[in-house]
Amino acid sequence: MAGRRRSAPLDDRDSSPDDAFDVSRSSKRRRVTPQAQEPLSQSPLFPTGYLSQPAGPHADGAQKGPLVHQPGSIVRVKLANFVTYTAVEISPGPSLNMVIGPNGTGKSTLVCAICLGLGWAPKFLGRQKEYSEFVKNGEREASIEIELCRGPSRSRNPVIRCEIRKEGSRADFFINGTRTKQKLVQQLARKFSIQIDNLCQFLPQDKVVEFAAMSPIELLESTQEAVASKQMIAWHHELKGSRAEQKEMERSQTTYKETLTNLEGRQRMQEADVARMREREQHKENVRLWKSVRPFAEYGQALARYQDHEREYKQTSRSLKRLEEDLEPTLRAAHEKAIYRDVVMAAAENRRRGAERAEQQAQACAKSVEDLNEKIGQLDAATTKEKKNAKGINMEKARHMNSINEVRRRMNEAPPEFDATFHNERIHDRNRALLEKENSITEIIETIRRMETDVKERSIKIARAKQELAGLDTQAGQQANKLARSSPDAYEAWNHIKEHAADFEKPVYGPPIIECSVKDPRYVNLIESLFQSSNFLAITTQTHADFERLQAIVYDELKLHNVPIREVSSGLERFRSTVSVDEMKQYGFDGWAIDFLSGPEPVLAMLCDDVKLHQTGVSLQDTSSDQYRTLENSIISSWATRNSIYRIARRKEYGPGAVSTTVRDTRSAQYWTDQPVDPQAKQAIERRIFEWSDEHQQLRRGMSEYNSRKDEASEARNTLRVEINNFKSEKEAAQKASSEYRALPTKKEQYERKLASVDSQLRDIRERIQRNNVESDKHLLAKGQGALDCAVAVEDMRRDHDTVLEAELMLIEASSDHEVLVERNKTVRNQLKERQLEVKNLEESQQASRQRAAELGRRVKKAKKIAQQSDDTTLLNFIEEHGKKSPEDIDAEIDSEQARLELLHEGSGRIIEEFEDREKKIAEYQEKLQSIENTIAEKDTQIRKIRSQWEPKLDNLMKRISDSFAFNMKQINCAGEVSIEKDDDFDKWAVRINVKFREEEALTQLDSHRQSGGERAVSTIFYLMSLQSLTRSPFRVVDEINQGMDPRNERLVHSRMVAIATGNDEWQDHYERNLATSNTDADDGLQNSEDEDGEEGVSTYKASGSQYFLITPKLLHGLRYEPGMKVLCIASGEYMPENEVKASFSTSLQIRKGMTVIPIVG
């Protein structure tokens, strides 16, 4: 930071062992420690008793020895690059250490260093969560070094060092220079009974509110952790767990009892139904048995029917056989005729096939002759086509010969030589001239465009200036002029918004300078004094899309900066005060600031959100002292009067008394006042209009001149283009003639090759015509032979047809003879067929009855096997007894049983199954219930045993705490007691703190409703002192516990803390005397009992005092001071002296000691 100075390293001769802070170097702050033990002359900063005491221990003649560090207390703290410290070394005293200094100087940083340096994590501080956040800005690592006072078992003080690295946010630990684990550092600290995680011993600033907000149950937990033995804490946890298990078992017992009662009731209700259902089930069982027996009866019936069919079938088969033997001669004759007919039929069929083959052969010969005729015709057509092609090729040959003669003629006539360089130079010269002319035209056009743009800009400026000039005579114009003077960027942005209003979803409102006005001119100074400059210039949007679009336009496109943009999505309905108009009148206010301002609702809502106009009272009268005191305790935190603006800041964490007020003067209004038009501003606008109009005319004349020059250049450009085209045409014609002449030898060769190709084609055609003629002659000879073969095939076909006719006549004769015999044997055959059909039907019946009997036999066998496997003796006996009955008898029995079933109500199909399942459940529940009752009895015995050990120790512990708390409260003329609220549930046991701060009051429970914040703070610190007098802890830290106390209570609390810390506590002396003379059991439940580890020699509270760290930003005058106390002052600022002696508190005290106070009489 600019203006801060870096100090040089300190000389060793300027430091002493009693200095609380030894600053080597610092880039930000310098800390200097006073010699608190040296006496001073009269000073309002120190009490009179301090001035009368000689310096050093034993000065008061007391028998107590000098204060020394207890084992585990902090002897030295050294920091480097830690938070705000660059390098510092602190040597706290063995008794009370008062760490004072303004807010933000680094007092709580010392608390952080103690916590982290002894191995606890940042989370116990309630501040930063990572180690890296404790490294000073700009540095890569920090270090903490803490030296603890050794115990009897050690030869030297243990030194713990913590190195914090920003990269990776990790911490490394060392004990006496040897790297170790963080867990081992914590173990070492716990051996000294250091409990950083116990708020009764270590209470950082950010945990004060947490401790004060503890419930009575949580307070009991913290109290036991602070002063009780591990065994007592374990007993309490065991009692809570056992009671929770017992309650859970009791709930289960109740549930099981209710369920068992319900089941037994339902069982009794269903007994009659179950008896009826069981009778019905018996009838159903009988039906099942009869139905199971029926297949056996059906099987016996089917077996008998099969035997009858088989016997009848055999008899009919024998009768059929005798009939066939009697009719055999008659049937044999007809059969022989049928065989003869079949033979003749086969012969006729063979002859028909022979005739068909002969016919096919004749047709094949005819087809061969036709194919030869077709081939001869194809060859004749091919010959004709070849001759035609030869004629065309001869004509092509003539054309090629003419082309060759033409080429030879042109080769003898050579054209003029083509000069490409000449033609290219002419075209290039014209192109260069054309390019120069086009560049000139482009420049003229760009100049014209720029001038057109300038003309438009001048026109827009002239129009705006005329509007501004006209607006000077109106209120809106005057406000716009004020906006332009205040922020040209905001003025330009608002003009752009008005011109492009259609681009937004909802209306966008201009700055309050434009949109708003004060209803009553008397309040204009008050209202404007509430605003910052950005509030007057803010532009208001109503949607997020419009907000983002306007940001892009203003900041990205227009490149404007001083333009605040706000988004308001709701109206004024959410900005309503809870204070009524009548209450405002009682406070002396005329109303809220928003009531005196008019404008669009979104703009007013934006101002309420930014400036809190709906929560700021206004009055034309100044605030009196009584009104201020009333407002200080009200919910109103800001108001404006004729001459002043008030703002109150309240810190709830320090109680209702922690308030600070900021007062500033009102300022004269600048924006919402009626002022006459500024003549100079009007003349300036008119002058700008005249200048812009003149520039506009000059630009118009310049544009006319440049347009004429552009027309002349365009005409010259067109002439050059025509010349270039003509030169290109001449070049192309000459180049074409030269190219064609050079190509003539190649063309001649091409035509000669084509002529040779034509001659070759003509030779091929003559050869193909000759081959076709030879092939045609061969086909003619084959055609004659084929005609002769065809005649022979036709004759063979005729003979085969004659034999077919002969065979068909013989077949007709044989068929006629067979039909005559068949007609004669028709009656005999019918008789035989009837007998055969009868045999067939009997055979089918026999097969069906056999299959039916076999199927029923398998079913009977399967049913009997199933009954045997399932050991269904009832069914087996039933089959043995009734299996030979007829199916009709069995059906009658089934009908009888079903008739009985219909007389009984069916009921639920699962009622019996449910009844039996319920019986099993009842037995199971009875067994479980007995087991639960036994377990509950065991738990109750266990709880009684543990409670008989834990409760007396807890009562004794609470009595000691209550005696100490009552003594502390008595010292400030108040009363208090501490007791235990007991309950059947051990997790509801709680500490009850009763206090009385006034004589006429009774003892009431300490809570946030009955006592003030200061009274709760006093009670809290006294309770902590009562615990600390019983705890085994080498040091204790309390950070800003005195905040929120009134001066009287703060003095009393400070006096008690000094007495306890320096070993001058009357109650503790009384307590130790009673303890020495009493016969109390040594195992009283405190942490110094034999069940705790005491290897480091840390004792309980000693008469010599205990080490305290009290962190506070301020101290009152005239506080109690005792030898052995140390006041650690932190001095810091932007400008610290190079030599720390200039800021030495020891030197300051020596100087103050030598001063003489001269009273002023008059």
mmCIF file of C-alpha atoms in Angstrom, residues 967-975 997 1018-1019 1022 1048-1049 1051-1053 1056:
data_model
loop_
_atom_site.group_PDB
_atom_site.id
_atom_site.type_symbol
_atom_site.label_atom_id
_atom_site.label_comp_id
_atom_site.label_asym_id
_atom_site.label_seq_id
_atom_site.Cartn_x
_atom_site.Cartn_y
_atom_site.Cartn_z
ATOM 1 C CA PHE A 967 -19.580 -16.754 44.612
ATOM 2 C CA ASN A 968 -18.724 -14.960 41.352
ATOM 3 C CA MET A 969 -22.246 -13.547 41.046
ATOM 4 C CA LYS A 970 -22.180 -12.459 44.692
ATOM 5 C CA GLN A 971 -19.073 -10.350 44.045
ATOM 6 C CA ILE A 972 -21.151 -8.124 41.736
ATOM 7 C CA ASN A 973 -24.099 -7.987 44.195
ATOM 8 C CA CYS A 974 -26.071 -10.506 42.183
ATOM 9 C CA ALA A 975 -27.043 -14.131 42.747
ATOM 10 C CA PHE A 997 -29.442 -9.261 38.793
ATOM 11 C CA VAL A 1018 -21.679 -11.652 32.364
ATOM 12 C CA SER A 1019 -23.381 -14.940 33.233
ATOM 13 C CA PHE A 1022 -18.768 -16.330 35.114
ATOM 14 C CA ARG A 1048 -19.940 -1.760 35.420
ATOM 15 C CA ASN A 1049 -20.277 -5.424 34.501
ATOM 16 C CA ARG A 1051 -15.141 -3.969 35.420
ATOM 17 C CA LEU A 1052 -16.548 -6.631 37.737
ATOM 18 C CA VAL A 1053 -15.894 -9.451 35.277
ATOM 19 C CA ARG A 1056 -12.842 -11.653 38.900
#
